[in-house]
């Protein structure tokens, strides 16, 4: 890689803002909340605070700042997530057993690395290589901000006393847009990231695909629409389900989306304000791919592929709506589609019908950062569009999120598609 | 469905040939060999004999022959594989515990159904609907012939005394074709089944796709080429592996393809003749998708997608080579690519880089036969081209086989691809 | 060990009788029945035939007959049950996957070993050491005869078509003895094996114990008495259960003894004649220790300890009743207590309240045969008295059988005790 | 139960002391340390604080104080350990996921219950029934003090950075007593609790047993003696192990007691001061029953039964030695046997060869407190004598502790016995 010198004042500010944002998310927590890992995929908030810091320390300071002393020799072992290249690491399932370092020590770790990093940035011009790692580190931390929100929700929302994270008043969620189809004509389209802006390696290379004409809904499926599926016996009829989905339903006794509770003849849902009556107009979230797929089959429709989604989004909602919910809005809960917001970006991640696989020209980065995306490209499904826990400047039309089809602790929702008649 | 009357003498003969073929495969077995299920995916041979018969009884005789009496009231419970629509069924994992009915009774069951079915066919003209079910039943039984071969291989090949299934002499396996790339130009191609011949629902609908120019190898990877991967430490280096593949390698202590044994400083492999020295020129088989993918990464190449494979096959090997190995050849072991055989069809199923998902216009059949393919379209990878255990008239360019990425008891192999430079 | 020469014509006859008896038990089986292992503790009948033979080959012929050639080099691997000292062995859980050698080859193995052993016995006088091993081998095979009966019952009784093993007519099972208590006074008693006859090492050494006065029932609990426990909600009330028993009930959804089926408003039970109406007067069998213990607590009583049982048996039923059922009677099903039979010996193994631990002077045999009993003395409960599948000349007052508390595939029953008031 | 009025000033003071003692143990903890449950048997310290309080609230205040208002309606669900009679409870495995109530709220819960309980005690004379429950509650809390120490040790000792709990200086641990045998003659002995002092129901009833003459060692086995077992290949030789112990060794790759680490050619052990060189003279602790039993077999000796232990202790060490280590000494680590201390009481719990079963006259308490001990009497082994984490006034000669044979997170050690020659 050429080592052009980069002068980007903005990135210093962004670094500081993002680091600050992470800590703001954690402010309402008690020390006890920072520690636990109730299921494998939910990491302790303390771990997120430390791991994002370890990322900058390991990939930037260790590699590029001569004479840098790590904050603590054991942290590489404790806070490496999955980078085999970087050496041994604690078992993922042990994250919730590690009480020391405590929250205060982890915050000190954050200050230490921030100070050294800002010194490093101010002392020298930034090589293109460093700039790229710094940029990845910032986006990496934004990804963990989203995980922080959903992991905190899981930790508090699975506590039998349903504690509130904050006492924010709910926004009134008005009537959603009437359901309609948006049309996309047959054609050859370019998909994947173009241009010079930041993207992850899994969005490359930009390439052509052919699409038949299709239609896609103008907003996300709402809670009340999903209730109809439940009322129609959707969780009891194998016809709607993939075989592995049906086994998942039966062996986990699934009867509703995660966080839904049927109390006194009415559906309630936990959100970060506590346990509340279900908002009928908000998009359904916290569903697995299996549920999204079964819902679509029940409707006689299907999920869009990731490319159909990308093309439709670029065509119909090239800019994120100001009515959409993002991390910065601080609701951590999606709202109804208001003011013509088509909800492609923000509110809820949309399950697509596409498995997560490399693009034709995918070229895995050399070294440890090559482990960032490529090695997960099996048995997972692509989600598009970001959610109410995604930073507004983190999301793109070409952004590919991915989860195993049974997982539902993220803000995951449904948009339906169909061939053009 | 319209009920055009079909007169197809040929299908009666095909029915009888296929039924006979199934029994020929079982002839070398002892009664004890028919019963066991050493792992979940390997069914007892006796179960295959009965289940294929149950298929004709349930979907043809029960539905279309007035007054038909089933052979035994409990067989619907015992020999239903996965059709939820047909009622309760024995657990898949219990197949290997069922000692009664015995082999002789199952053979009687076959004769009973054959007799009634042939009577039914001869008595009346066949409606198009019946014809279609009969056609599916025949292809269904051919699929189970392949499973019979691979399940028998598993049962005998995992016995510590390595019994031989037959004493056939091995064909001399000469030098394979020198490795070269075949080119396919960029373009819009039609994929999926066209025309009026039989196909499974998962091959429909025929549709257009866009492909960049690419290259694909002119034959399968051989055992000796795979040995180089082992010698280079391929099973010890995480860099080549998908994360779930790497976990699979470590937790199962995988060091070589299934059936390979390192004895007295040399690789041997079990085939149906017994344990023999590894044939260096034959295609490597019995590997998982993870191993195929890791091998490709080690080579700096990749697996073709299922559409790249289909287009390349139609372009370069429109007809199955007479040099290729199929079920009817009775070797049940793939040979080297001789006489210019490109090995697209026969010899070994080829792992593609494509997850198994529905085609854009996929329209699941109504009723129980709709469960045939559609409900499996998650977490599995597509394989193409058939193997030495596939019937020659069963395979097509558009045929989509599918397995979970860790499975390797089938004759699964590797062909590599790359973008055109 | 001294090598006194033993001349015991009788043991040659016993050897032949016992070997024959084993084969008689298997006569009604089809070849398919010999192969399967539906759960870990149930071994394939073929395995029992081979393993008992391996025992004589390994511990007698290999050790004492010069120049003996084993029948097959791999059998030591295949048919060693748990003797670490003898070398590597097939996994216990793989026994049901081994289709070769087949039944005929195993029978040939039996003939081969029988012939060599009888030659060996006739050629030379038998050293005391050999005699002891031969004696153990005979008793070992008798133990496997009992397992053969219960394993065959499990294999056929878990088949959805409930095949009969034989068509023997059931004996009429008259009214059982009225329930009464037998008294045993306080005192110091000797327990454990005395005298020169054969016993297993776990019955030694004979030693003194002190017992308070107690009472024990004069027969086994019947099926109709156990039905009352079910009717009283015994399986739904945690109060009667040990904690691990309660978890076992809930996680396995236990509602009745093994082999009981509630059909058309009535209890039925599978026995080797097929599925029949429950005999109310026969002893309840096929229950776990947890069920026996819960039943006792529901009655306000308790199980006897193994020493209470032994003392009471010697005092009240010093000889096995001719009315009792044993293996040789060939019913393989216990009957009501008739003609004053107290049922201490035969009919059903009686769960005691005693964990299986070594006696004070227990001295484990040197070498491989030391693994026979001692290493199992943890987490198992002692059962006393033999069952309808135990050979009449195999059982003793001091005989200690043992199983994990959740197992119920043996003919296990209940006798209750209480302190003297 | 009669309601004699009890005036026992002392019990009020004991209540306050014990409640205070619990909190003192927790003082060195960070808030994060209070929350986690690294393995099922280790409960979060916060849970212990709350559960012991719930015990007084539920069994005393709720039952006997008219008009008592519980502190929080959900705590009965959260802090019930295993009492089925008291209603639904949180899953044991979820204890470590509950971050709210936090430590401060739990401490407030403690203050609330203490205040109400002390008011209740001062307002009225105490009925015998209340007195008994109060007494049990106090002993119950002492049991949890021991668990607090061992659970804290587990939480900190399994952290890769090995944090210290305190910085107490280690006592110099001098040479232990030379190993000798103490003799106990043959005879009839009384065992079990006698007299009017407190005991748990499992120590009743007092009864007679007969013992042959035996010998028992005059102190616990030391770390250096256990090292010899390791050096002799004790963990590699199946001969020394019970079969389930051998499987436990192999499947968990056990090579040394818990907390031992082999670093730079030397054994170290974690204790609450941090990771230190192993003290050769201190008793070996943190071993399973399997290891104790294997060590004994390696030595050609055996573990004493619980009655041998009890008789020997009463005969040779009727009073706890002042040289012994108990909870109040605050070392939380056992020391060498100094000043003639025979170590029967304190230092380490001693595995006996006796399974945990009811005494002949065991009479389970009615109601919920009847669940205290009786329902655990299966598959566990008895330990005797208390440890360095046991309160000095909590232990008795007749005290029966019990754990499953594979567990080793308690301070468990070895004393050996043999028959008198």
PDB file of C-alpha atoms in Angstrom, chain C residues 240-417:
ATOM      1  CA  UNK C 240     -42.117 -38.046  47.256  1.00  0.00           C
ATOM      2  CA  UNK C 241     -38.986 -37.692  45.197  1.00  0.00           C
ATOM      3  CA  UNK C 242     -35.284 -37.276  45.651  1.00  0.00           C
ATOM      4  CA  UNK C 243     -34.250 -34.094  43.874  1.00  0.00           C
ATOM      5  CA  UNK C 244     -32.358 -35.921  41.126  1.00  0.00           C
ATOM      6  CA  UNK C 245     -35.283 -38.292  40.792  1.00  0.00           C
ATOM      7  CA  UNK C 246     -37.683 -35.391  40.374  1.00  0.00           C
ATOM      8  CA  UNK C 247     -35.495 -33.899  37.658  1.00  0.00           C
ATOM      9  CA  UNK C 248     -35.359 -37.285  35.967  1.00  0.00           C
ATOM     10  CA  UNK C 249     -39.171 -37.531  36.043  1.00  0.00           C
ATOM     11  CA  UNK C 250     -39.602 -34.066  34.576  1.00  0.00           C
ATOM     12  CA  UNK C 251     -36.934 -34.160  31.934  1.00  0.00           C
ATOM     13  CA  UNK C 252     -37.962 -37.609  30.684  1.00  0.00           C
ATOM     14  CA  UNK C 253     -41.695 -37.055  31.151  1.00  0.00           C
ATOM     15  CA  UNK C 254     -42.002 -40.254  33.178  1.00  0.00           C
ATOM     16  CA  UNK C 255     -45.573 -41.268  33.981  1.00  0.00           C
ATOM     17  CA  UNK C 256     -45.445 -45.014  34.564  1.00  0.00           C
ATOM     18  CA  UNK C 257     -42.989 -47.926  34.689  1.00  0.00           C
ATOM     19  CA  UNK C 258     -41.122 -48.790  31.507  1.00  0.00           C
ATOM     20  CA  UNK C 259     -43.193 -50.837  29.042  1.00  0.00           C
ATOM     21  CA  UNK C 260     -46.514 -49.589  30.433  1.00  0.00           C
ATOM     22  CA  UNK C 261     -48.914 -48.051  27.880  1.00  0.00           C
ATOM     23  CA  UNK C 262     -52.233 -46.455  28.599  1.00  0.00           C
ATOM     24  CA  UNK C 263     -54.549 -47.554  25.762  1.00  0.00           C
ATOM     25  CA  UNK C 264     -58.319 -47.227  25.613  1.00  0.00           C
ATOM     26  CA  UNK C 265     -58.611 -46.236  29.258  1.00  0.00           C
ATOM     27  CA  UNK C 266     -56.597 -49.140  30.520  1.00  0.00           C
ATOM     28  CA  UNK C 267     -53.019 -49.968  31.393  1.00  0.00           C
ATOM     29  CA  UNK C 268     -51.191 -52.440  29.207  1.00  0.00           C
ATOM     30  CA  UNK C 269     -47.659 -53.687  29.415  1.00  0.00           C
ATOM     31  CA  UNK C 270     -45.309 -55.182  26.904  1.00  0.00           C
ATOM     32  CA  UNK C 271     -43.841 -58.537  27.828  1.00  0.00           C
ATOM     33  CA  UNK C 272     -42.141 -61.066  25.637  1.00  0.00           C
ATOM     34  CA  UNK C 273     -45.497 -62.434  24.493  1.00  0.00           C
ATOM     35  CA  UNK C 274     -46.451 -58.996  23.118  1.00  0.00           C
ATOM     36  CA  UNK C 275     -48.555 -56.143  24.426  1.00  0.00           C
ATOM     37  CA  UNK C 276     -51.077 -57.366  27.000  1.00  0.00           C
ATOM     38  CA  UNK C 277     -53.399 -56.052  29.666  1.00  0.00           C
ATOM     39  CA  UNK C 278     -51.515 -55.365  32.839  1.00  0.00           C
ATOM     40  CA  UNK C 279     -51.526 -58.285  35.279  1.00  0.00           C
ATOM     41  CA  UNK C 280     -52.615 -56.647  38.561  1.00  0.00           C
ATOM     42  CA  UNK C 281     -51.195 -59.397  40.764  1.00  0.00           C
ATOM     43  CA  UNK C 282     -47.733 -59.683  39.319  1.00  0.00           C
ATOM     44  CA  UNK C 283     -44.927 -57.715  40.944  1.00  0.00           C
ATOM     45  CA  UNK C 284     -44.276 -54.283  39.487  1.00  0.00           C
ATOM     46  CA  UNK C 285     -40.993 -54.338  37.559  1.00  0.00           C
ATOM     47  CA  UNK C 286     -38.966 -52.091  35.252  1.00  0.00           C
ATOM     48  CA  UNK C 287     -38.873 -49.204  37.686  1.00  0.00           C
ATOM     49  CA  UNK C 288     -35.943 -47.029  38.629  1.00  0.00           C
ATOM     50  CA  UNK C 289     -34.548 -46.638  42.134  1.00  0.00           C
ATOM     51  CA  UNK C 290     -36.122 -43.191  42.094  1.00  0.00           C
ATOM     52  CA  UNK C 291     -39.567 -44.696  41.569  1.00  0.00           C
ATOM     53  CA  UNK C 292     -39.032 -47.374  44.194  1.00  0.00           C
ATOM     54  CA  UNK C 293     -37.887 -44.727  46.666  1.00  0.00           C
ATOM     55  CA  UNK C 294     -40.794 -42.385  45.849  1.00  0.00           C
ATOM     56  CA  UNK C 295     -43.283 -45.214  46.201  1.00  0.00           C
ATOM     57  CA  UNK C 296     -41.861 -46.036  49.630  1.00  0.00           C
ATOM     58  CA  UNK C 297     -42.065 -42.409  50.770  1.00  0.00           C
ATOM     59  CA  UNK C 298     -45.647 -42.195  49.538  1.00  0.00           C
ATOM     60  CA  UNK C 299     -46.427 -45.236  51.690  1.00  0.00           C
ATOM     61  CA  UNK C 300     -44.639 -43.700  54.681  1.00  0.00           C
ATOM     62  CA  UNK C 301     -42.158 -46.557  54.592  1.00  0.00           C
ATOM     63  CA  UNK C 302     -38.665 -47.069  53.193  1.00  0.00           C
ATOM     64  CA  UNK C 303     -36.562 -49.540  51.208  1.00  0.00           C
ATOM     65  CA  UNK C 304     -34.545 -52.042  53.229  1.00  0.00           C
ATOM     66  CA  UNK C 305     -30.773 -51.674  53.291  1.00  0.00           C
ATOM     67  CA  UNK C 306     -28.863 -54.427  51.579  1.00  0.00           C
ATOM     68  CA  UNK C 307     -27.939 -55.907  54.955  1.00  0.00           C
ATOM     69  CA  UNK C 308     -31.479 -55.824  56.270  1.00  0.00           C
ATOM     70  CA  UNK C 309     -32.476 -57.615  53.109  1.00  0.00           C
ATOM     71  CA  UNK C 310     -29.746 -60.225  53.447  1.00  0.00           C
ATOM     72  CA  UNK C 311     -30.503 -60.962  57.082  1.00  0.00           C
ATOM     73  CA  UNK C 312     -34.252 -61.113  56.489  1.00  0.00           C
ATOM     74  CA  UNK C 313     -33.834 -63.404  53.507  1.00  0.00           C
ATOM     75  CA  UNK C 314     -31.565 -65.846  55.358  1.00  0.00           C
ATOM     76  CA  UNK C 315     -33.980 -65.836  58.283  1.00  0.00           C
ATOM     77  CA  UNK C 316     -37.279 -66.125  56.432  1.00  0.00           C
ATOM     78  CA  UNK C 317     -36.529 -67.732  53.080  1.00  0.00           C
ATOM     79  CA  UNK C 318     -33.289 -69.662  53.348  1.00  0.00           C
ATOM     80  CA  UNK C 319     -34.066 -71.602  50.167  1.00  0.00           C
ATOM     81  CA  UNK C 320     -35.408 -70.321  46.878  1.00  0.00           C
ATOM     82  CA  UNK C 321     -39.089 -71.169  46.590  1.00  0.00           C
ATOM     83  CA  UNK C 322     -40.060 -73.611  43.896  1.00  0.00           C
ATOM     84  CA  UNK C 323     -42.897 -71.205  43.174  1.00  0.00           C
ATOM     85  CA  UNK C 324     -40.458 -68.466  42.211  1.00  0.00           C
ATOM     86  CA  UNK C 325     -39.685 -67.581  38.598  1.00  0.00           C
ATOM     87  CA  UNK C 326     -36.137 -67.966  37.270  1.00  0.00           C
ATOM     88  CA  UNK C 327     -34.440 -67.977  33.899  1.00  0.00           C
ATOM     89  CA  UNK C 328     -34.844 -71.712  33.464  1.00  0.00           C
ATOM     90  CA  UNK C 329     -38.627 -71.429  33.747  1.00  0.00           C
ATOM     91  CA  UNK C 330     -38.547 -69.526  30.513  1.00  0.00           C
ATOM     92  CA  UNK C 331     -41.396 -67.135  31.302  1.00  0.00           C
ATOM     93  CA  UNK C 332     -39.126 -64.086  31.410  1.00  0.00           C
ATOM     94  CA  UNK C 333     -41.885 -62.376  33.341  1.00  0.00           C
ATOM     95  CA  UNK C 334     -42.511 -62.418  37.082  1.00  0.00           C
ATOM     96  CA  UNK C 335     -45.658 -63.965  38.534  1.00  0.00           C
ATOM     97  CA  UNK C 336     -47.731 -63.366  41.632  1.00  0.00           C
ATOM     98  CA  UNK C 337     -46.465 -64.731  44.942  1.00  0.00           C
ATOM     99  CA  UNK C 338     -48.126 -68.123  45.071  1.00  0.00           C
ATOM    100  CA  UNK C 339     -47.931 -71.007  47.523  1.00  0.00           C
ATOM    101  CA  UNK C 340     -46.368 -68.939  50.272  1.00  0.00           C
ATOM    102  CA  UNK C 341     -43.471 -67.765  48.113  1.00  0.00           C
ATOM    103  CA  UNK C 342     -41.989 -64.701  49.808  1.00  0.00           C
ATOM    104  CA  UNK C 343     -40.271 -63.726  46.561  1.00  0.00           C
ATOM    105  CA  UNK C 344     -36.909 -62.890  48.126  1.00  0.00           C
ATOM    106  CA  UNK C 345     -35.210 -64.960  45.431  1.00  0.00           C
ATOM    107  CA  UNK C 346     -36.296 -64.817  41.794  1.00  0.00           C
ATOM    108  CA  UNK C 347     -39.107 -62.857  40.149  1.00  0.00           C
ATOM    109  CA  UNK C 348     -37.612 -59.362  40.487  1.00  0.00           C
ATOM    110  CA  UNK C 349     -34.395 -57.698  41.625  1.00  0.00           C
ATOM    111  CA  UNK C 350     -35.167 -55.634  44.702  1.00  0.00           C
ATOM    112  CA  UNK C 351     -33.826 -52.112  44.953  1.00  0.00           C
ATOM    113  CA  UNK C 352     -32.239 -51.602  48.354  1.00  0.00           C
ATOM    114  CA  UNK C 353     -31.475 -48.289  50.026  1.00  0.00           C
ATOM    115  CA  UNK C 354     -27.742 -49.087  49.948  1.00  0.00           C
ATOM    116  CA  UNK C 355     -25.240 -47.537  47.594  1.00  0.00           C
ATOM    117  CA  UNK C 356     -22.792 -49.990  46.054  1.00  0.00           C
ATOM    118  CA  UNK C 357     -19.535 -49.680  47.969  1.00  0.00           C
ATOM    119  CA  UNK C 358     -16.774 -52.104  48.974  1.00  0.00           C
ATOM    120  CA  UNK C 359     -17.107 -54.210  52.108  1.00  0.00           C
ATOM    121  CA  UNK C 360     -14.623 -53.404  54.876  1.00  0.00           C
ATOM    122  CA  UNK C 361     -12.110 -56.062  53.899  1.00  0.00           C
ATOM    123  CA  UNK C 362     -12.650 -55.847  50.128  1.00  0.00           C
ATOM    124  CA  UNK C 363      -9.506 -56.955  48.359  1.00  0.00           C
ATOM    125  CA  UNK C 364      -9.536 -56.312  44.650  1.00  0.00           C
ATOM    126  CA  UNK C 365      -8.202 -59.233  42.605  1.00  0.00           C
ATOM    127  CA  UNK C 366      -4.870 -58.587  40.901  1.00  0.00           C
ATOM    128  CA  UNK C 367      -4.783 -58.145  37.138  1.00  0.00           C
ATOM    129  CA  UNK C 368      -7.559 -57.709  34.639  1.00  0.00           C
ATOM    130  CA  UNK C 369     -10.171 -59.667  36.573  1.00  0.00           C
ATOM    131  CA  UNK C 370      -9.746 -57.128  39.356  1.00  0.00           C
ATOM    132  CA  UNK C 371     -11.669 -54.801  37.060  1.00  0.00           C
ATOM    133  CA  UNK C 372     -14.685 -57.088  37.274  1.00  0.00           C
ATOM    134  CA  UNK C 373     -16.498 -55.348  40.106  1.00  0.00           C
ATOM    135  CA  UNK C 374     -14.434 -52.926  42.123  1.00  0.00           C
ATOM    136  CA  UNK C 375     -14.207 -50.046  39.705  1.00  0.00           C
ATOM    137  CA  UNK C 376     -17.985 -49.646  39.533  1.00  0.00           C
ATOM    138  CA  UNK C 377     -18.423 -48.912  43.229  1.00  0.00           C
ATOM    139  CA  UNK C 378     -19.702 -45.367  42.909  1.00  0.00           C
ATOM    140  CA  UNK C 379     -23.071 -43.745  42.151  1.00  0.00           C
ATOM    141  CA  UNK C 380     -24.880 -47.080  41.888  1.00  0.00           C
ATOM    142  CA  UNK C 381     -27.415 -48.759  44.170  1.00  0.00           C
ATOM    143  CA  UNK C 382     -27.394 -52.383  45.299  1.00  0.00           C
ATOM    144  CA  UNK C 383     -30.145 -54.761  44.210  1.00  0.00           C
ATOM    145  CA  UNK C 384     -30.701 -58.145  45.758  1.00  0.00           C
ATOM    146  CA  UNK C 385     -32.394 -61.456  45.079  1.00  0.00           C
ATOM    147  CA  UNK C 386     -32.343 -62.132  41.338  1.00  0.00           C
ATOM    148  CA  UNK C 387     -35.181 -62.027  38.855  1.00  0.00           C
ATOM    149  CA  UNK C 388     -37.157 -64.105  36.412  1.00  0.00           C
ATOM    150  CA  UNK C 389     -34.182 -63.706  34.039  1.00  0.00           C
ATOM    151  CA  UNK C 390     -31.597 -64.924  36.549  1.00  0.00           C
ATOM    152  CA  UNK C 391     -30.402 -68.524  36.496  1.00  0.00           C
ATOM    153  CA  UNK C 392     -31.589 -70.422  39.564  1.00  0.00           C
ATOM    154  CA  UNK C 393     -28.107 -71.693  40.416  1.00  0.00           C
ATOM    155  CA  UNK C 394     -26.542 -68.304  39.864  1.00  0.00           C
ATOM    156  CA  UNK C 395     -28.255 -66.417  42.672  1.00  0.00           C
ATOM    157  CA  UNK C 396     -27.215 -66.328  46.350  1.00  0.00           C
ATOM    158  CA  UNK C 397     -28.345 -64.585  49.536  1.00  0.00           C
ATOM    159  CA  UNK C 398     -25.177 -62.569  49.388  1.00  0.00           C
ATOM    160  CA  UNK C 399     -25.287 -61.709  45.695  1.00  0.00           C
ATOM    161  CA  UNK C 400     -24.907 -57.978  45.029  1.00  0.00           C
ATOM    162  CA  UNK C 401     -26.255 -56.597  41.791  1.00  0.00           C
ATOM    163  CA  UNK C 402     -25.937 -52.861  41.113  1.00  0.00           C
ATOM    164  CA  UNK C 403     -27.289 -50.249  38.713  1.00  0.00           C
ATOM    165  CA  UNK C 404     -27.425 -46.503  38.415  1.00  0.00           C
ATOM    166  CA  UNK C 405     -30.565 -45.187  40.096  1.00  0.00           C
ATOM    167  CA  UNK C 406     -32.285 -44.042  36.892  1.00  0.00           C
ATOM    168  CA  UNK C 407     -32.055 -47.321  34.985  1.00  0.00           C
ATOM    169  CA  UNK C 408     -35.077 -49.539  34.557  1.00  0.00           C
ATOM    170  CA  UNK C 409     -34.572 -51.956  31.722  1.00  0.00           C
ATOM    171  CA  UNK C 410     -33.915 -54.799  34.188  1.00  0.00           C
ATOM    172  CA  UNK C 411     -36.644 -56.681  36.053  1.00  0.00           C
ATOM    173  CA  UNK C 412     -36.419 -54.394  39.076  1.00  0.00           C
ATOM    174  CA  UNK C 413     -39.048 -54.293  41.811  1.00  0.00           C
ATOM    175  CA  UNK C 414     -39.926 -53.108  45.296  1.00  0.00           C
ATOM    176  CA  UNK C 415     -40.082 -54.599  48.778  1.00  0.00           C
ATOM    177  CA  UNK C 416     -40.729 -52.198  51.638  1.00  0.00           C
ATOM    178  CA  UNK C 417     -39.345 -52.041  55.155  1.00  0.00           C
TER     179      UNK C 417
END
